Amino acid sequence: MSLLIVCPGKEPQPWVEALKEKKPGLNIFVYPEDHNKEEVEFALVWNHPRGLFKNYPNLKVVASMGAGVDHITSDKELPEHITITKVVDDQLTKDMGDFVLSLVMNHTRKLTVYQAQKKDKSWDRTPYQRPHNVTVGIMGVGVLGSAVGEKLSGNGFNVLGWAKSEKDKKDMNTYCGEDGLEEFLSKSNILICLLPLTPKTENILNGDLFEKLPKGAYVINVARGEHLVEHDLLEMIGSRHLSGAALDVFREEPLPERHPFWENPEILITPHTASVTSAISVVPQIIENYEHMKEERLLKNVVQREKGY
Ligand code: GLV
């Protein structure tokens, strides 16, 4: 029996090497090379072609190469009996915390402003905000959101969390559901999106939501491009209701050359680099789940399909 890697547009070699190193006898196919579909029981994937897996009669597990699983759950032709797993990795979690802290510090200490002033050789101080005067609201307090909250709170920021259902977190006050959203937003000077992408969270970062933020709020999206209604963001920055945004994810990646975000000085663009999965770090949990599957034991980091995360 075999493991199939499917990651169009992404280099499979580091995964093949790390898998072989960890489990030398493992038979690995890399899509789209010729392979026997009946032999495949486990697939390791990133952005597979829609509908691909309906032709694999013995496939039991589809494992995401990353933390997000929307690229799998959005495939309506994925057979119901297949188990989906996601990556939960300490390095990935730490990287996300470090990255968001950098964006928050960059914004509060105005580093982008100084970078822009450089072209005019302008020596002009701008007032900055201290962490204890800034409240950061995190939408989505799963593994990544909680770690980001912990990091920001450890650096002196006031941290709030928002989730679909009630959560008890030590580093942040949490709000939940529609009822808690308005108060959560009204207090968030910086809003961070770390929600999973599901039909319920798609387009959640829209004009109605932005209006509930305090004037001058800043938005950070490190989740998925589809969370954001791009036109609403541009409008809210244009009217100065929002002071700007840092975006790491986009509806279309790479961000097309003609996209208006490129020209907007208040939008910081990074190329989906907040936390990038390392094959070496993640492969041990993939092999562990592969072995659990073979032994018919419970798998780790299983996605609840009805929830979508
Ligand atoms: C990256 O976007 C991931 O889902 O790991």
PDB file of C-alpha atoms and ligand atoms in Angstrom:
ATOM      1  CA  MET A   1       0.000   0.000   0.000  1.00  0.00           C
ATOM      2  CA  SER A   2       1.172   3.513  -0.797  1.00  0.00           C
ATOM      3  CA  LEU A   3       1.148   7.166   0.107  1.00  0.00           C
ATOM      4  CA  LEU A   4       0.323   9.682  -2.600  1.00  0.00           C
ATOM      5  CA  ILE A   5       1.639  13.249  -2.591  1.00  0.00           C
ATOM      6  CA  VAL A   6      -0.469  15.799  -4.474  1.00  0.00           C
ATOM      7  CA  CYS A   7       0.752  19.394  -4.356  1.00  0.00           C
ATOM      8  CA  PRO A   8       0.575  21.102  -7.753  1.00  0.00           C
ATOM      9  CA  GLY A   9       2.622  24.291  -7.777  1.00  0.00           C
ATOM     10  CA  LYS A  10       4.572  23.271  -4.690  1.00  0.00           C
ATOM     11  CA  GLU A  11       7.899  21.411  -4.664  1.00  0.00           C
ATOM     12  CA  PRO A  12       7.217  17.784  -3.532  1.00  0.00           C
ATOM     13  CA  GLN A  13      10.880  16.769  -3.157  1.00  0.00           C
ATOM     14  CA  PRO A  14      11.453  17.923   0.460  1.00  0.00           C
ATOM     15  CA  TRP A  15       8.362  15.908   1.466  1.00  0.00           C
ATOM     16  CA  VAL A  16       9.508  12.821  -0.411  1.00  0.00           C
ATOM     17  CA  GLU A  17      12.949  13.025   1.205  1.00  0.00           C
ATOM     18  CA  ALA A  18      11.635  13.638   4.711  1.00  0.00           C
ATOM     19  CA  LEU A  19       9.112  10.772   4.388  1.00  0.00           C
ATOM     20  CA  LYS A  20      11.761   8.364   3.089  1.00  0.00           C
ATOM     21  CA  GLU A  21      14.129   9.358   5.850  1.00  0.00           C
ATOM     22  CA  LYS A  22      11.504   8.762   8.534  1.00  0.00           C
ATOM     23  CA  LYS A  23      10.049   5.573   7.017  1.00  0.00           C
ATOM     24  CA  PRO A  24      12.513   4.057   4.540  1.00  0.00           C
ATOM     25  CA  GLY A  25      10.279   1.263   3.155  1.00  0.00           C
ATOM     26  CA  LEU A  26       7.302   3.525   2.414  1.00  0.00           C
ATOM     27  CA  ASN A  27       6.068   3.406  -1.176  1.00  0.00           C
ATOM     28  CA  ILE A  28       5.463   6.977  -2.343  1.00  0.00           C
ATOM     29  CA  PHE A  29       3.782   8.217  -5.523  1.00  0.00           C
ATOM     30  CA  VAL A  30       3.886  11.851  -6.567  1.00  0.00           C
ATOM     31  CA  TYR A  31       0.885  13.067  -8.565  1.00  0.00           C
ATOM     32  CA  PRO A  32       0.607  13.260 -11.585  1.00  0.00           C
ATOM     33  CA  GLU A  33       3.215  10.555 -12.228  1.00  0.00           C
ATOM     34  CA  ASP A  34       1.747   7.250 -13.356  1.00  0.00           C
ATOM     35  CA  HIS A  35       0.531   5.186 -10.378  1.00  0.00           C
ATOM     36  CA  ASN A  36      -1.916   2.484  -9.416  1.00  0.00           C
ATOM     37  CA  LYS A  37      -4.897   4.233  -7.772  1.00  0.00           C
ATOM     38  CA  GLU A  38      -6.005   1.052  -6.002  1.00  0.00           C
ATOM     39  CA  GLU A  39      -2.780   0.975  -4.025  1.00  0.00           C
ATOM     40  CA  VAL A  40      -3.229   4.397  -2.450  1.00  0.00           C
ATOM     41  CA  GLU A  41      -4.593   4.485   1.112  1.00  0.00           C
ATOM     42  CA  PHE A  42      -3.192   7.796   2.344  1.00  0.00           C
ATOM     43  CA  ALA A  43      -2.792  11.107   0.485  1.00  0.00           C
ATOM     44  CA  LEU A  44      -0.713  14.102   1.581  1.00  0.00           C
ATOM     45  CA  VAL A  45      -2.030  17.150  -0.201  1.00  0.00           C
ATOM     46  CA  TRP A  46      -1.964  20.867  -0.887  1.00  0.00           C
ATOM     47  CA  ASN A  47      -4.482  22.259  -3.390  1.00  0.00           C
ATOM     48  CA  HIS A  48      -5.308  19.000  -5.156  1.00  0.00           C
ATOM     49  CA  PRO A  49      -7.388  19.112  -8.357  1.00  0.00           C
ATOM     50  CA  ARG A  50     -11.090  19.042  -7.408  1.00  0.00           C
ATOM     51  CA  GLY A  51     -12.709  15.624  -7.674  1.00  0.00           C
ATOM     52  CA  LEU A  52      -9.392  13.768  -7.871  1.00  0.00           C
ATOM     53  CA  PHE A  53     -10.003  11.442  -4.951  1.00  0.00           C
ATOM     54  CA  LYS A  54     -13.302   9.951  -6.041  1.00  0.00           C
ATOM     55  CA  ASN A  55     -11.306   7.576  -8.238  1.00  0.00           C
ATOM     56  CA  TYR A  56      -9.225   6.080  -5.414  1.00  0.00           C
ATOM     57  CA  PRO A  57     -11.225   3.104  -4.111  1.00  0.00           C
ATOM     58  CA  ASN A  58      -8.986   2.343  -1.105  1.00  0.00           C
ATOM     59  CA  LEU A  59      -8.155   5.884   0.014  1.00  0.00           C
ATOM     60  CA  LYS A  60      -8.841   6.347   3.722  1.00  0.00           C
ATOM     61  CA  VAL A  61      -7.042   9.543   4.766  1.00  0.00           C
ATOM     62  CA  VAL A  62      -6.385  12.903   3.144  1.00  0.00           C
ATOM     63  CA  ALA A  63      -3.793  14.807   5.175  1.00  0.00           C
ATOM     64  CA  SER A  64      -3.237  18.535   4.677  1.00  0.00           C
ATOM     65  CA  MET A  65       0.380  19.674   4.348  1.00  0.00           C
ATOM     66  CA  GLY A  66      -0.537  22.753   6.357  1.00  0.00           C
ATOM     67  CA  ALA A  67      -2.711  24.038   9.165  1.00  0.00           C
ATOM     68  CA  GLY A  68      -5.524  25.071   6.829  1.00  0.00           C
ATOM     69  CA  VAL A  69      -7.873  22.472   5.364  1.00  0.00           C
ATOM     70  CA  ASP A  70     -10.219  24.636   3.292  1.00  0.00           C
ATOM     71  CA  HIS A  71      -8.418  23.410   0.159  1.00  0.00           C
ATOM     72  CA  ILE A  72      -9.687  19.920   1.062  1.00  0.00           C
ATOM     73  CA  THR A  73     -13.107  20.604   2.614  1.00  0.00           C
ATOM     74  CA  SER A  74     -14.104  22.763  -0.350  1.00  0.00           C
ATOM     75  CA  ASP A  75     -13.866  19.717  -2.635  1.00  0.00           C
ATOM     76  CA  LYS A  76     -17.510  18.672  -2.775  1.00  0.00           C
ATOM     77  CA  GLU A  77     -16.568  15.426  -4.506  1.00  0.00           C
ATOM     78  CA  LEU A  78     -14.388  14.161  -1.682  1.00  0.00           C
ATOM     79  CA  PRO A  79     -16.043  10.888  -0.571  1.00  0.00           C
ATOM     80  CA  GLU A  80     -17.763  11.132   2.849  1.00  0.00           C
ATOM     81  CA  HIS A  81     -15.908   8.221   4.460  1.00  0.00           C
ATOM     82  CA  ILE A  82     -12.472   9.802   4.015  1.00  0.00           C
ATOM     83  CA  THR A  83     -10.818  11.193   7.142  1.00  0.00           C
ATOM     84  CA  ILE A  84      -9.229  14.638   6.813  1.00  0.00           C
ATOM     85  CA  THR A  85      -6.334  15.676   9.024  1.00  0.00           C
ATOM     86  CA  LYS A  86      -4.574  18.990   9.530  1.00  0.00           C
ATOM     87  CA  VAL A  87      -1.126  19.949  10.748  1.00  0.00           C
ATOM     88  CA  VAL A  88      -0.608  21.155  14.290  1.00  0.00           C
ATOM     89  CA  ASP A  89       3.075  21.942  14.628  1.00  0.00           C
ATOM     90  CA  ASP A  90       4.928  23.873  17.327  1.00  0.00           C
ATOM     91  CA  GLN A  91       7.230  25.558  14.828  1.00  0.00           C
ATOM     92  CA  LEU A  92       4.324  26.634  12.618  1.00  0.00           C
ATOM     93  CA  THR A  93       2.516  27.984  15.672  1.00  0.00           C
ATOM     94  CA  LYS A  94       5.571  29.871  16.903  1.00  0.00           C
ATOM     95  CA  ASP A  95       6.218  31.323  13.445  1.00  0.00           C
ATOM     96  CA  MET A  96       2.663  32.665  13.308  1.00  0.00           C
ATOM     97  CA  GLY A  97       3.027  34.293  16.727  1.00  0.00           C
ATOM     98  CA  ASP A  98       6.338  35.895  15.761  1.00  0.00           C
ATOM     99  CA  PHE A  99       4.967  37.158  12.472  1.00  0.00           C
ATOM    100  CA  VAL A 100       1.824  38.719  13.905  1.00  0.00           C
ATOM    101  CA  LEU A 101       3.814  40.341  16.718  1.00  0.00           C
ATOM    102  CA  SER A 102       6.111  41.873  14.081  1.00  0.00           C
ATOM    103  CA  LEU A 103       3.135  43.262  12.163  1.00  0.00           C
ATOM    104  CA  VAL A 104       1.571  44.686  15.304  1.00  0.00           C
ATOM    105  CA  MET A 105       4.877  46.263  16.395  1.00  0.00           C
ATOM    106  CA  ASN A 106       5.489  47.579  12.878  1.00  0.00           C
ATOM    107  CA  HIS A 107       2.102  49.269  12.956  1.00  0.00           C
ATOM    108  CA  THR A 108       2.285  50.697  16.478  1.00  0.00           C
ATOM    109  CA  ARG A 109       5.901  51.903  16.034  1.00  0.00           C
ATOM    110  CA  LYS A 110       5.177  53.284  12.531  1.00  0.00           C
ATOM    111  CA  LEU A 111       8.089  51.585  10.798  1.00  0.00           C
ATOM    112  CA  THR A 112       6.332  51.597   7.420  1.00  0.00           C
ATOM    113  CA  VAL A 113       5.832  55.358   7.757  1.00  0.00           C
ATOM    114  CA  TYR A 114       9.595  55.845   8.208  1.00  0.00           C
ATOM    115  CA  GLN A 115      10.392  53.526   5.324  1.00  0.00           C
ATOM    116  CA  ALA A 116       8.166  55.720   3.131  1.00  0.00           C
ATOM    117  CA  GLN A 117       9.730  58.953   4.479  1.00  0.00           C
ATOM    118  CA  LYS A 118      13.148  57.745   3.460  1.00  0.00           C
ATOM    119  CA  LYS A 119      12.568  58.542  -0.193  1.00  0.00           C
ATOM    120  CA  ASP A 120      12.213  62.284   0.718  1.00  0.00           C
ATOM    121  CA  LYS A 121      15.059  62.067   3.271  1.00  0.00           C
ATOM    122  CA  SER A 122      12.476  63.272   5.770  1.00  0.00           C
ATOM    123  CA  TRP A 123      13.489  63.251   9.468  1.00  0.00           C
ATOM    124  CA  ASP A 124      10.037  63.504  10.939  1.00  0.00           C
ATOM    125  CA  ARG A 125       8.932  61.819  14.154  1.00  0.00           C
ATOM    126  CA  THR A 126       5.417  60.384  14.403  1.00  0.00           C
ATOM    127  CA  PRO A 127       3.793  59.651  17.781  1.00  0.00           C
ATOM    128  CA  TYR A 128       3.683  55.953  18.557  1.00  0.00           C
ATOM    129  CA  GLN A 129       1.429  53.750  20.639  1.00  0.00           C
ATOM    130  CA  ARG A 130       2.553  51.763  23.653  1.00  0.00           C
ATOM    131  CA  PRO A 131       1.258  48.196  24.034  1.00  0.00           C
ATOM    132  CA  HIS A 132      -0.715  48.842  27.240  1.00  0.00           C
ATOM    133  CA  ASN A 133      -2.764  51.442  25.340  1.00  0.00           C
ATOM    134  CA  VAL A 134      -3.588  49.113  22.463  1.00  0.00           C
ATOM    135  CA  THR A 135      -6.292  46.435  22.393  1.00  0.00           C
ATOM    136  CA  VAL A 136      -5.846  43.680  19.860  1.00  0.00           C
ATOM    137  CA  GLY A 137      -8.868  41.580  18.915  1.00  0.00           C
ATOM    138  CA  ILE A 138      -8.230  38.119  17.528  1.00  0.00           C
ATOM    139  CA  MET A 139     -10.965  36.444  15.496  1.00  0.00           C
ATOM    140  CA  GLY A 140     -10.447  32.709  15.807  1.00  0.00           C
ATOM    141  CA  VAL A 141      -8.869  31.368  18.968  1.00  0.00           C
ATOM    142  CA  GLY A 142      -7.847  27.869  17.921  1.00  0.00           C
ATOM    143  CA  VAL A 143      -4.232  26.718  18.191  1.00  0.00           C
ATOM    144  CA  LEU A 144      -2.805  29.608  16.159  1.00  0.00           C
ATOM    145  CA  GLY A 145      -5.098  32.345  17.514  1.00  0.00           C
ATOM    146  CA  SER A 146      -4.403  31.295  21.102  1.00  0.00           C
ATOM    147  CA  ALA A 147      -0.644  31.300  20.528  1.00  0.00           C
ATOM    148  CA  VAL A 148      -0.813  34.744  18.926  1.00  0.00           C
ATOM    149  CA  GLY A 149      -2.869  35.963  21.893  1.00  0.00           C
ATOM    150  CA  GLU A 150      -0.316  34.606  24.335  1.00  0.00           C
ATOM    151  CA  LYS A 151       2.552  36.268  22.494  1.00  0.00           C
ATOM    152  CA  LEU A 152       0.833  39.652  22.270  1.00  0.00           C
ATOM    153  CA  SER A 153      -0.295  39.566  25.856  1.00  0.00           C
ATOM    154  CA  GLY A 154       3.259  38.613  26.909  1.00  0.00           C
ATOM    155  CA  ASN A 155       4.412  41.763  25.114  1.00  0.00           C
ATOM    156  CA  GLY A 156       2.037  43.965  27.068  1.00  0.00           C
ATOM    157  CA  PHE A 157      -0.900  44.320  24.653  1.00  0.00           C
ATOM    158  CA  ASN A 158      -4.493  44.026  25.821  1.00  0.00           C
ATOM    159  CA  VAL A 159      -5.856  41.000  24.010  1.00  0.00           C
ATOM    160  CA  LEU A 160      -9.431  39.995  23.244  1.00  0.00           C
ATOM    161  CA  GLY A 161     -10.574  36.888  21.429  1.00  0.00           C
ATOM    162  CA  TRP A 162     -13.698  36.090  19.464  1.00  0.00           C
ATOM    163  CA  ALA A 163     -14.923  32.621  18.545  1.00  0.00           C
ATOM    164  CA  LYS A 164     -18.105  30.972  17.340  1.00  0.00           C
ATOM    165  CA  SER A 165     -18.653  29.255  20.678  1.00  0.00           C
ATOM    166  CA  GLU A 166     -17.573  30.037  24.230  1.00  0.00           C
ATOM    167  CA  LYS A 167     -13.869  29.598  25.012  1.00  0.00           C
ATOM    168  CA  ASP A 168     -11.931  29.930  28.223  1.00  0.00           C
ATOM    169  CA  LYS A 169      -8.461  31.377  27.578  1.00  0.00           C
ATOM    170  CA  LYS A 170      -5.901  32.507  30.095  1.00  0.00           C
ATOM    171  CA  ASP A 171      -4.326  35.342  28.117  1.00  0.00           C
ATOM    172  CA  MET A 172      -7.439  37.005  26.773  1.00  0.00           C
ATOM    173  CA  ASN A 173     -11.042  37.856  27.474  1.00  0.00           C
ATOM    174  CA  THR A 174     -13.159  36.078  24.920  1.00  0.00           C
ATOM    175  CA  TYR A 175     -16.430  36.936  23.268  1.00  0.00           C
ATOM    176  CA  CYS A 176     -18.530  34.526  21.326  1.00  0.00           C
ATOM    177  CA  GLY A 177     -21.118  34.322  18.574  1.00  0.00           C
ATOM    178  CA  GLU A 178     -23.110  37.103  16.956  1.00  0.00           C
ATOM    179  CA  ASP A 179     -24.047  38.480  20.396  1.00  0.00           C
ATOM    180  CA  GLY A 180     -20.466  39.046  21.444  1.00  0.00           C
ATOM    181  CA  LEU A 181     -19.196  40.336  18.131  1.00  0.00           C
ATOM    182  CA  GLU A 182     -20.243  43.967  18.366  1.00  0.00           C
ATOM    183  CA  GLU A 183     -18.662  44.597  21.768  1.00  0.00           C
ATOM    184  CA  PHE A 184     -15.526  42.699  20.754  1.00  0.00           C
ATOM    185  CA  LEU A 185     -15.155  44.812  17.614  1.00  0.00           C
ATOM    186  CA  SER A 186     -15.907  48.112  19.364  1.00  0.00           C
ATOM    187  CA  LYS A 187     -12.869  47.559  21.606  1.00  0.00           C
ATOM    188  CA  SER A 188     -10.378  46.279  19.005  1.00  0.00           C
ATOM    189  CA  ASN A 189      -7.821  48.861  17.849  1.00  0.00           C
ATOM    190  CA  ILE A 190      -6.137  46.139  15.826  1.00  0.00           C
ATOM    191  CA  LEU A 191      -8.193  43.293  14.395  1.00  0.00           C
ATOM    192  CA  ILE A 192      -6.480  40.024  13.509  1.00  0.00           C
ATOM    193  CA  CYS A 193      -8.190  37.363  11.438  1.00  0.00           C
ATOM    194  CA  LEU A 194      -7.116  33.811  12.202  1.00  0.00           C
ATOM    195  CA  LEU A 195     -10.421  32.108  11.495  1.00  0.00           C
ATOM    196  CA  PRO A 196     -10.679  28.878   9.547  1.00  0.00           C
ATOM    197  CA  LEU A 197     -12.227  29.417   6.128  1.00  0.00           C
ATOM    198  CA  THR A 198     -15.717  27.892   6.011  1.00  0.00           C
ATOM    199  CA  PRO A 199     -18.924  28.944   4.219  1.00  0.00           C
ATOM    200  CA  LYS A 200     -19.842  30.805   7.443  1.00  0.00           C
ATOM    201  CA  THR A 201     -16.611  32.793   7.691  1.00  0.00           C
ATOM    202  CA  GLU A 202     -16.155  33.603   4.004  1.00  0.00           C
ATOM    203  CA  ASN A 203     -16.460  37.400   3.458  1.00  0.00           C
ATOM    204  CA  ILE A 204     -16.671  37.996   7.216  1.00  0.00           C
ATOM    205  CA  LEU A 205     -14.210  40.919   6.969  1.00  0.00           C
ATOM    206  CA  ASN A 206     -16.631  43.261   5.258  1.00  0.00           C
ATOM    207  CA  GLY A 207     -17.827  46.861   5.460  1.00  0.00           C
ATOM    208  CA  ASP A 208     -20.492  46.169   8.128  1.00  0.00           C
ATOM    209  CA  LEU A 209     -17.919  44.559  10.364  1.00  0.00           C
ATOM    210  CA  PHE A 210     -15.283  47.248   9.768  1.00  0.00           C
ATOM    211  CA  GLU A 211     -17.815  49.952  10.714  1.00  0.00           C
ATOM    212  CA  LYS A 212     -18.076  48.438  14.180  1.00  0.00           C
ATOM    213  CA  LEU A 213     -14.344  48.872  14.793  1.00  0.00           C
ATOM    214  CA  PRO A 214     -13.123  52.092  16.431  1.00  0.00           C
ATOM    215  CA  LYS A 215     -12.094  54.827  14.002  1.00  0.00           C
ATOM    216  CA  GLY A 216      -8.473  54.386  12.947  1.00  0.00           C
ATOM    217  CA  ALA A 217      -8.434  50.623  13.569  1.00  0.00           C
ATOM    218  CA  TYR A 218      -5.928  48.461  11.713  1.00  0.00           C
ATOM    219  CA  VAL A 219      -6.699  45.073  10.150  1.00  0.00           C
ATOM    220  CA  ILE A 220      -4.368  42.093   9.884  1.00  0.00           C
ATOM    221  CA  ASN A 221      -5.399  39.084   7.792  1.00  0.00           C
ATOM    222  CA  VAL A 222      -3.200  36.019   8.137  1.00  0.00           C
ATOM    223  CA  ALA A 223      -5.966  33.473   7.545  1.00  0.00           C
ATOM    224  CA  ARG A 224      -7.348  33.269   3.988  1.00  0.00           C
ATOM    225  CA  GLY A 225      -7.958  35.826   1.253  1.00  0.00           C
ATOM    226  CA  GLU A 226     -11.591  34.722   0.997  1.00  0.00           C
ATOM    227  CA  HIS A 227     -12.326  36.097   4.464  1.00  0.00           C
ATOM    228  CA  LEU A 228     -11.931  39.626   3.133  1.00  0.00           C
ATOM    229  CA  VAL A 229     -14.230  41.682   0.925  1.00  0.00           C
ATOM    230  CA  GLU A 230     -11.420  43.545  -0.801  1.00  0.00           C
ATOM    231  CA  HIS A 231     -13.467  46.434  -2.120  1.00  0.00           C
ATOM    232  CA  ASP A 232     -14.891  47.155   1.369  1.00  0.00           C
ATOM    233  CA  LEU A 233     -11.392  47.306   2.810  1.00  0.00           C
ATOM    234  CA  LEU A 234     -10.281  49.813   0.173  1.00  0.00           C
ATOM    235  CA  GLU A 235     -13.358  51.938   0.826  1.00  0.00           C
ATOM    236  CA  MET A 236     -12.865  51.934   4.592  1.00  0.00           C
ATOM    237  CA  ILE A 237      -9.199  52.901   4.227  1.00  0.00           C
ATOM    238  CA  GLY A 238     -10.152  55.556   1.662  1.00  0.00           C
ATOM    239  CA  SER A 239     -12.647  57.121   4.093  1.00  0.00           C
ATOM    240  CA  ARG A 240     -10.021  56.887   6.872  1.00  0.00           C
ATOM    241  CA  HIS A 241     -12.299  54.812   9.070  1.00  0.00           C
ATOM    242  CA  LEU A 242      -9.493  52.236   8.970  1.00  0.00           C
ATOM    243  CA  SER A 243      -5.881  53.382   9.203  1.00  0.00           C
ATOM    244  CA  GLY A 244      -4.634  50.502   7.071  1.00  0.00           C
ATOM    245  CA  ALA A 245      -4.092  46.788   6.832  1.00  0.00           C
ATOM    246  CA  ALA A 246      -1.429  44.113   6.704  1.00  0.00           C
ATOM    247  CA  LEU A 247      -2.408  41.283   4.383  1.00  0.00           C
ATOM    248  CA  ASP A 248      -0.539  38.005   4.018  1.00  0.00           C
ATOM    249  CA  VAL A 249      -3.254  36.122   2.131  1.00  0.00           C
ATOM    250  CA  PHE A 250      -5.276  36.964  -0.960  1.00  0.00           C
ATOM    251  CA  ARG A 251      -8.157  35.662  -3.038  1.00  0.00           C
ATOM    252  CA  GLU A 252      -5.732  35.216  -5.883  1.00  0.00           C
ATOM    253  CA  GLU A 253      -2.129  34.279  -5.128  1.00  0.00           C
ATOM    254  CA  PRO A 254       0.291  35.534  -6.287  1.00  0.00           C
ATOM    255  CA  LEU A 255      -1.549  38.855  -6.028  1.00  0.00           C
ATOM    256  CA  PRO A 256      -2.089  39.971  -9.652  1.00  0.00           C
ATOM    257  CA  GLU A 257       0.096  42.834 -10.835  1.00  0.00           C
ATOM    258  CA  ARG A 258      -2.870  45.058 -11.591  1.00  0.00           C
ATOM    259  CA  HIS A 259      -4.471  44.638  -8.167  1.00  0.00           C
ATOM    260  CA  PRO A 260      -5.212  47.993  -6.434  1.00  0.00           C
ATOM    261  CA  PHE A 261      -3.724  46.757  -3.134  1.00  0.00           C
ATOM    262  CA  TRP A 262      -0.235  47.136  -4.658  1.00  0.00           C
ATOM    263  CA  GLU A 263      -0.695  50.889  -5.070  1.00  0.00           C
ATOM    264  CA  ASN A 264      -2.247  51.552  -1.668  1.00  0.00           C
ATOM    265  CA  PRO A 265       0.353  52.985   0.746  1.00  0.00           C
ATOM    266  CA  GLU A 266      -1.706  51.958   3.790  1.00  0.00           C
ATOM    267  CA  ILE A 267      -1.681  48.270   2.869  1.00  0.00           C
ATOM    268  CA  LEU A 268       1.318  46.155   3.744  1.00  0.00           C
ATOM    269  CA  ILE A 269       1.534  43.124   1.475  1.00  0.00           C
ATOM    270  CA  THR A 270       3.431  39.947   2.314  1.00  0.00           C
ATOM    271  CA  PRO A 271       3.437  36.847   0.077  1.00  0.00           C
ATOM    272  CA  HIS A 272       1.613  34.248   2.270  1.00  0.00           C
ATOM    273  CA  THR A 273       4.660  33.824   4.443  1.00  0.00           C
ATOM    274  CA  ALA A 274       3.336  34.163   8.005  1.00  0.00           C
ATOM    275  CA  SER A 275       4.105  30.560   8.862  1.00  0.00           C
ATOM    276  CA  VAL A 276       5.350  28.184   6.224  1.00  0.00           C
ATOM    277  CA  THR A 277       5.219  24.451   6.892  1.00  0.00           C
ATOM    278  CA  SER A 278       8.546  22.691   7.101  1.00  0.00           C
ATOM    279  CA  ALA A 279       8.413  19.138   5.754  1.00  0.00           C
ATOM    280  CA  ILE A 280      11.046  17.973   8.242  1.00  0.00           C
ATOM    281  CA  SER A 281       9.075  19.306  11.166  1.00  0.00           C
ATOM    282  CA  VAL A 282       5.705  17.967  10.006  1.00  0.00           C
ATOM    283  CA  VAL A 283       6.557  14.555   8.539  1.00  0.00           C
ATOM    284  CA  PRO A 284       6.761  12.741  11.922  1.00  0.00           C
ATOM    285  CA  GLN A 285       3.072  13.456  12.593  1.00  0.00           C
ATOM    286  CA  ILE A 286       2.168  12.387   9.040  1.00  0.00           C
ATOM    287  CA  ILE A 287       3.957   9.064   9.506  1.00  0.00           C
ATOM    288  CA  GLU A 288       2.372   8.622  12.921  1.00  0.00           C
ATOM    289  CA  ASN A 289      -1.071   9.046  11.397  1.00  0.00           C
ATOM    290  CA  TYR A 290      -0.160   6.756   8.499  1.00  0.00           C
ATOM    291  CA  GLU A 291       0.754   4.062  11.013  1.00  0.00           C
ATOM    292  CA  HIS A 292      -2.362   4.689  13.084  1.00  0.00           C
ATOM    293  CA  MET A 293      -4.423   4.262   9.921  1.00  0.00           C
ATOM    294  CA  LYS A 294      -2.725   0.933   9.141  1.00  0.00           C
ATOM    295  CA  GLU A 295      -3.312  -0.262  12.720  1.00  0.00           C
ATOM    296  CA  GLU A 296      -6.889   1.044  12.674  1.00  0.00           C
ATOM    297  CA  ARG A 297      -6.179   3.316  15.628  1.00  0.00           C
ATOM    298  CA  LEU A 298      -7.505   6.838  16.150  1.00  0.00           C
ATOM    299  CA  LEU A 299      -5.756   9.505  14.096  1.00  0.00           C
ATOM    300  CA  LYS A 300      -4.409  12.804  15.442  1.00  0.00           C
ATOM    301  CA  ASN A 301      -5.584  16.288  14.394  1.00  0.00           C
ATOM    302  CA  VAL A 302      -8.689  15.017  12.673  1.00  0.00           C
ATOM    303  CA  VAL A 303     -10.901  17.671  11.070  1.00  0.00           C
ATOM    304  CA  GLN A 304     -14.579  17.717  11.940  1.00  0.00           C
ATOM    305  CA  ARG A 305     -16.045  17.737   8.481  1.00  0.00           C
ATOM    306  CA  GLU A 306     -19.384  19.249   9.504  1.00  0.00           C
ATOM    307  CA  LYS A 307     -17.541  22.196  11.100  1.00  0.00           C
ATOM    308  CA  GLY A 308     -14.930  22.496   8.357  1.00  0.00           C
ATOM    309  CA  TYR A 309     -11.930  22.710  10.722  1.00  0.00           C
TER     310      TYR A 309
HETATM  311  C1  GLV B   1      -1.010  27.982   5.437  1.00  0.00           C
HETATM  312  O1  GLV B   1      -1.687  28.819   4.933  1.00  0.00           O
HETATM  313  C2  GLV B   1      -1.509  26.815   6.124  1.00  0.00           C
HETATM  314  O2  GLV B   1      -2.715  26.575   6.087  1.00  0.00           O
HETATM  315  O3  GLV B   1      -0.679  26.108   6.725  1.00  0.00           O
END
